[in-house]
């Protein structure tokens, strides 16, 4: 069995901390070690806000979404009082309450023993307790989960001490969400699956353009970007172009018009953003898509993908024909990134560190952001107090 050094000794990461082009990539154990994985969960994921869906996916009373965050089942539902978030777990014996990823219900019933809850989480019926003089239904209401909406994006956190979501993500709403009118987006396709790779590999491939002309030569091709500074727990690159990047190179003149009301940089190109730790969101002038990553083990990641258009595009008579071009291209690119991250994971155990090329400078910044949090204040530089380094 391979003997590892003290993987939390900051000296082992001195070369990762170096400036480009002298820097080396993170050691292999950062992508394979159970101990490192556990520290990431505690230091990065537990204090974070995690994306679960769009507010537009909860359009009316009884609409619900389910998700799993850090192994905890979560349920969001629209009641007469607005959106509520609960643990998706019966207060009797802990069974899952709603299993579908998305749907509509008139109330919430546990399949195990038919305990029934209102959309506000109040226990309405509890078979088996009728003869009890001590049973208190109010003490068995559904357990609330902290949630927030940011310009149409819904997030949950399991950390009661996490800062408000708009503070956590800093200037993201001002710089991206409002100009691209995210709140006007409707999700038209969503799917979840698992990959045999570390979550960081997928986040890293999201934020570098070196691979696009190799892995995506037929679906994206060359895609030059700039990386503007940000504040808060997010980072972005911007691709300026008159044509949408959401279609294959030969079809970019066959897309939808721009989203009504977009402004500023949204009129000139596309932002590729990571809302830390694992929510990759692409906002283009004509559409939006996401690839969310949830680490389950050091070498297993659950991926949630969503494709979105502004509501105005859904009403067009040519919607089916045009949207099919987008979905075909999105599926192809996702498959290509899925493949290369699993392929990379297979080669990592026992490998020696590599280098960062100039086109991977954002990966270098992200990796150092991870080190700041996993290693804490130890080491040769002060952890970032301003979120992902801009």
XYZ file of C-alpha atoms in Angstrom:
390
model
C 0.000 0.000 0.000
C 1.287 3.459 -0.951
C 2.561 5.400 2.084
C 1.483 9.035 2.013
C 3.249 11.907 3.764
C 1.379 14.135 6.208
C -1.150 15.310 3.634
C -2.142 18.342 5.741
C 1.415 19.653 6.046
C 1.444 22.952 4.150
C 5.034 22.334 3.004
C 3.728 19.651 0.640
C 1.899 22.370 -1.309
C 4.620 24.984 -1.616
C 4.869 24.449 -5.373
C 1.083 24.700 -5.807
C 1.316 28.034 -3.986
C 4.005 29.280 -6.380
C 3.142 31.805 -9.040
C 2.690 30.702 -12.618
C 4.547 29.387 -14.570
C 6.611 27.740 -11.791
C 3.588 26.246 -9.989
C 2.896 22.519 -9.856
C -0.536 20.916 -9.719
C -1.966 19.464 -6.519
C -0.665 16.058 -5.388
C -2.587 12.955 -6.414
C -3.900 12.306 -2.899
C -6.044 15.450 -3.112
C -8.149 13.490 -5.618
C -8.008 10.034 -4.020
C -7.507 10.249 -0.238
C -10.502 9.584 2.079
C -8.901 11.805 4.736
C -8.527 14.711 2.322
C -12.093 14.170 1.110
C -13.470 14.333 4.660
C -11.598 17.587 5.327
C -13.036 19.080 2.107
C -16.561 18.187 3.176
C -16.102 19.808 6.581
C -14.137 22.869 5.470
C -15.677 23.609 2.055
C -19.075 21.981 1.607
C -20.715 22.172 5.049
C -20.371 25.979 5.355
C -21.566 26.555 1.779
C -24.819 27.362 0.004
C -25.833 24.633 -2.466
C -27.954 25.085 -5.577
C -31.100 22.953 -5.747
C -33.141 24.391 -8.634
C -34.918 27.383 -10.105
C -37.759 29.276 -8.470
C -39.599 28.892 -11.799
C -39.651 25.138 -11.142
C -42.066 25.847 -8.262
C -44.746 27.789 -10.165
C -47.861 27.026 -8.101
C -49.192 25.690 -4.818
C -48.020 22.104 -4.277
C -45.085 22.279 -6.713
C -42.047 20.593 -5.178
C -38.376 19.826 -5.762
C -36.259 17.234 -3.997
C -32.488 17.121 -3.673
C -29.728 15.557 -1.624
C -27.176 17.817 0.023
C -24.235 16.330 1.945
C -26.159 13.093 2.263
C -29.231 14.885 3.637
C -32.508 14.571 1.703
C -34.093 17.991 1.149
C -37.573 19.000 -0.007
C -38.671 22.410 -1.308
C -42.388 23.020 -1.803
C -44.567 26.018 -2.593
C -47.334 26.479 -0.049
C -49.893 29.226 0.444
C -47.234 30.983 2.506
C -44.590 30.801 -0.226
C -41.642 28.438 -0.661
C -40.777 26.217 2.299
C -37.785 23.884 2.698
C -37.697 20.773 4.893
C -35.733 17.613 5.450
C -37.351 15.099 3.080
C -37.774 12.678 5.958
C -40.799 11.532 7.962
C -40.743 12.463 11.650
C -42.011 8.992 12.564
C -39.370 6.540 11.348
C -37.327 8.687 9.002
C -38.569 7.405 5.643
C -38.230 9.512 2.495
C -41.432 11.444 1.906
C -41.327 12.512 -1.750
C -39.180 10.504 -4.146
C -39.566 12.229 -7.517
C -37.069 14.970 -8.357
C -39.885 17.352 -9.248
C -43.679 17.277 -9.222
C -46.890 18.492 -7.642
C -48.709 17.334 -4.522
C -51.720 18.392 -2.503
C -50.083 17.322 0.750
C -47.083 15.292 1.872
C -47.725 11.663 2.801
C -45.210 9.121 4.040
C -45.590 5.838 2.157
C -44.472 3.782 5.175
C -47.218 4.458 7.742
C -49.269 7.197 5.993
C -48.318 10.059 8.250
C -49.586 13.168 6.453
C -48.155 16.694 6.530
C -49.432 19.982 5.170
C -47.441 21.985 2.633
C -46.382 24.153 5.579
C -44.880 21.070 7.271
C -47.577 20.681 9.942
C -48.408 17.108 10.937
C -52.062 16.508 10.035
C -52.505 12.767 10.558
C -50.416 10.205 12.431
C -51.901 6.686 12.327
C -50.995 4.695 15.428
C -51.010 7.650 17.811
C -54.768 8.065 18.197
C -54.900 6.504 21.662
C -51.818 8.263 23.020
C -52.446 10.986 25.595
C -48.854 12.251 25.401
C -48.329 12.474 21.664
C -47.953 16.107 20.515
C -48.365 16.651 16.742
C -46.702 20.064 16.936
C -43.478 18.453 18.138
C -43.493 16.222 15.061
C -43.735 18.818 12.308
C -41.290 18.535 9.439
C -37.775 19.785 10.151
C -37.036 23.131 8.507
C -33.985 23.613 6.291
C -32.460 27.025 5.691
C -33.024 28.154 2.105
C -32.707 31.318 0.020
C -33.497 32.630 -3.446
C -30.985 34.667 -5.423
C -32.410 36.112 -8.652
C -34.416 32.981 -9.406
C -31.779 30.486 -8.173
C -32.720 28.410 -5.115
C -30.069 27.418 -2.577
C -30.012 25.523 0.722
C -27.425 25.321 3.454
C -27.086 22.974 6.408
C -24.987 25.541 8.282
C -27.063 27.895 10.442
C -24.004 30.160 10.704
C -23.526 30.574 6.954
C -23.734 34.227 5.874
C -26.785 35.352 3.880
C -26.703 34.007 0.342
C -26.266 37.410 -1.308
C -23.311 38.110 0.979
C -21.833 34.636 0.354
C -21.875 35.086 -3.429
C -20.802 38.724 -3.332
C -21.237 40.558 -6.627
C -22.540 37.573 -8.627
C -26.123 38.865 -8.739
C -25.034 42.303 -9.914
C -22.444 41.071 -12.422
C -24.237 38.019 -13.893
C -27.665 37.085 -12.538
C -29.452 40.370 -13.193
C -27.814 41.282 -16.528
C -28.628 37.835 -17.967
C -32.111 37.882 -16.369
C -31.710 34.486 -14.759
C -35.057 34.903 -13.028
C -36.697 34.731 -16.490
C -35.245 31.290 -17.247
C -37.228 28.051 -17.416
C -35.571 24.645 -17.088
C -36.549 22.421 -20.034
C -34.396 19.372 -19.287
C -32.730 18.006 -16.175
C -30.936 14.775 -15.310
C -28.708 13.357 -12.581
C -26.073 10.629 -12.737
C -22.799 9.493 -11.163
C -19.211 9.700 -12.374
C -16.173 7.697 -11.273
C -14.107 10.821 -10.699
C -13.259 13.390 -8.052
C -15.491 16.487 -7.979
C -12.527 18.851 -8.419
C -11.597 17.359 -11.787
C -14.970 18.403 -13.195
C -14.761 21.888 -11.687
C -11.241 22.289 -13.077
C -12.235 21.241 -16.585
C -15.085 23.757 -16.443
C -12.691 26.649 -15.994
C -9.871 26.109 -18.489
C -9.863 26.556 -22.244
C -6.798 24.483 -23.133
C -8.907 21.341 -23.526
C -11.678 22.829 -25.680
C -9.704 22.601 -28.912
C -8.799 18.985 -28.132
C -11.661 17.270 -26.280
C -14.324 19.554 -27.796
C -12.795 20.173 -31.201
C -16.067 19.391 -32.988
C -18.494 20.793 -30.431
C -16.808 23.973 -29.164
C -13.397 24.485 -30.730
C -11.217 27.435 -29.760
C -12.857 29.554 -27.061
C -10.745 32.479 -25.836
C -11.749 33.942 -22.471
C -10.758 36.622 -19.996
C -11.084 36.266 -16.218
C -12.498 39.408 -14.588
C -12.080 39.910 -10.822
C -14.939 38.907 -8.525
C -15.896 39.333 -4.887
C -17.539 36.560 -2.872
C -17.437 32.807 -3.246
C -17.521 32.615 -7.025
C -15.225 32.946 -10.011
C -15.901 33.512 -13.695
C -14.436 33.683 -17.176
C -15.992 35.680 -20.014
C -16.099 34.728 -23.687
C -16.892 37.669 -25.933
C -18.604 36.696 -29.182
C -21.416 37.752 -31.503
C -22.545 34.117 -31.691
C -23.877 31.788 -29.002
C -21.425 29.174 -27.681
C -24.396 26.896 -26.937
C -24.567 25.615 -30.514
C -22.047 23.664 -32.586
C -19.705 25.886 -34.625
C -21.566 25.296 -37.899
C -24.995 26.046 -36.378
C -24.374 29.200 -34.368
C -26.407 31.320 -36.770
C -29.442 29.046 -36.264
C -30.202 29.790 -32.601
C -32.756 31.774 -30.641
C -32.600 35.556 -30.315
C -31.148 37.084 -27.185
C -33.130 37.033 -23.954
C -35.385 40.119 -23.813
C -34.017 42.781 -21.492
C -30.439 41.550 -21.065
C -27.919 44.314 -20.435
C -24.246 45.179 -20.269
C -21.739 42.393 -20.924
C -24.637 39.956 -21.391
C -25.172 41.537 -24.814
C -21.590 40.830 -25.842
C -20.924 37.272 -24.762
C -21.073 34.476 -22.194
C -20.019 34.078 -18.566
C -18.804 30.656 -17.391
C -19.029 30.818 -13.599
C -18.350 28.518 -10.657
C -20.408 29.373 -7.584
C -18.276 27.661 -4.997
C -17.872 24.956 -4.325
C -19.407 22.943 -7.178
C -22.111 24.831 -9.077
C -21.001 25.544 -12.658
C -23.399 27.952 -14.370
C -23.148 29.167 -17.959
C -25.105 32.292 -18.837
C -25.246 33.069 -22.554
C -27.235 35.847 -24.264
C -29.826 33.314 -25.474
C -29.869 30.523 -22.848
C -28.405 29.119 -19.642
C -27.194 25.729 -18.436
C -25.681 24.258 -15.307
C -23.557 21.288 -14.232
C -23.683 20.838 -10.447
C -21.194 18.558 -8.664
C -21.801 16.827 -5.320
C -18.877 14.765 -3.955
C -19.958 11.395 -2.564
C -16.551 9.722 -2.124
C -13.031 10.752 -3.149
C -13.574 9.060 -6.512
C -17.337 9.300 -7.011
C -19.320 12.431 -7.879
C -23.033 12.954 -8.394
C -23.721 15.314 -11.272
C -26.904 17.305 -11.859
C -27.344 18.901 -15.286
C -29.983 21.446 -16.301
C -30.735 23.171 -19.615
C -32.682 26.456 -19.660
C -34.194 28.992 -22.047
C -35.965 32.277 -21.385
C -39.746 31.880 -21.303
C -40.047 33.966 -24.472
C -38.215 31.287 -26.459
C -40.555 28.542 -25.247
C -43.493 30.366 -26.849
C -41.959 30.477 -30.337
C -43.517 28.283 -33.062
C -40.040 26.986 -33.984
C -39.105 26.140 -30.378
C -38.976 22.353 -30.844
C -36.796 22.544 -33.957
C -34.358 25.147 -32.642
C -34.094 23.831 -29.070
C -33.163 20.384 -30.400
C -29.929 21.883 -31.793
C -29.005 23.268 -28.367
C -29.792 20.054 -26.513
C -27.821 17.966 -29.001
C -24.762 20.180 -28.548
C -25.133 20.365 -24.735
C -25.401 16.596 -24.448
C -22.314 16.112 -26.598
C -20.156 18.491 -24.558
C -21.321 17.028 -21.245
C -20.496 13.514 -22.470
C -17.042 14.679 -23.541
C -16.299 16.257 -20.149
C -17.734 13.233 -18.333
C -15.419 10.952 -20.269
C -12.234 12.942 -19.806
C -12.686 13.426 -16.045
C -13.162 9.684 -15.515
C -10.207 9.011 -17.836
C -8.059 11.456 -15.847
C -9.099 9.926 -12.510
C -7.850 6.516 -13.621
C -4.347 7.898 -14.136
C -4.020 9.926 -10.943
C -3.223 7.364 -8.190
C 0.508 7.530 -7.423
C 1.157 10.113 -10.127
C 3.634 12.981 -9.734
C 2.418 16.608 -9.909
C 2.209 18.266 -13.296
C 2.194 21.917 -14.332
C -0.316 24.661 -15.063
C -0.218 26.189 -18.522
C -1.214 29.844 -19.052
C -4.673 28.710 -20.221
C -5.143 26.935 -16.867
C -4.507 29.966 -14.666
C -8.071 29.889 -13.298
C -7.571 26.246 -12.273
C -4.490 27.364 -10.354
C -6.553 29.999 -8.537
C -9.317 27.508 -7.735
C -6.852 24.938 -6.431
C -5.305 27.530 -4.151
C -8.760 28.528 -2.912
C -9.308 24.876 -1.959
C -5.941 24.737 -0.175
C -6.793 27.906 1.753
C -9.840 26.204 3.228
C -8.547 22.665 3.708
C -5.228 23.678 5.229
C -6.596 26.684 7.103
C -4.186 29.359 8.204
C -1.130 27.057 8.079
C 1.399 27.518 5.341
C 3.158 30.271 3.510
C 0.307 32.638 2.782
C -2.834 33.966 4.435
C -6.085 32.303 3.380
C -8.284 34.441 1.160
C -10.776 36.496 3.159
C -12.576 37.652 0.038
C -13.836 34.368 -1.390
C -12.447 32.842 -4.558
C -9.399 34.928 -5.503
C -10.280 37.380 -8.245
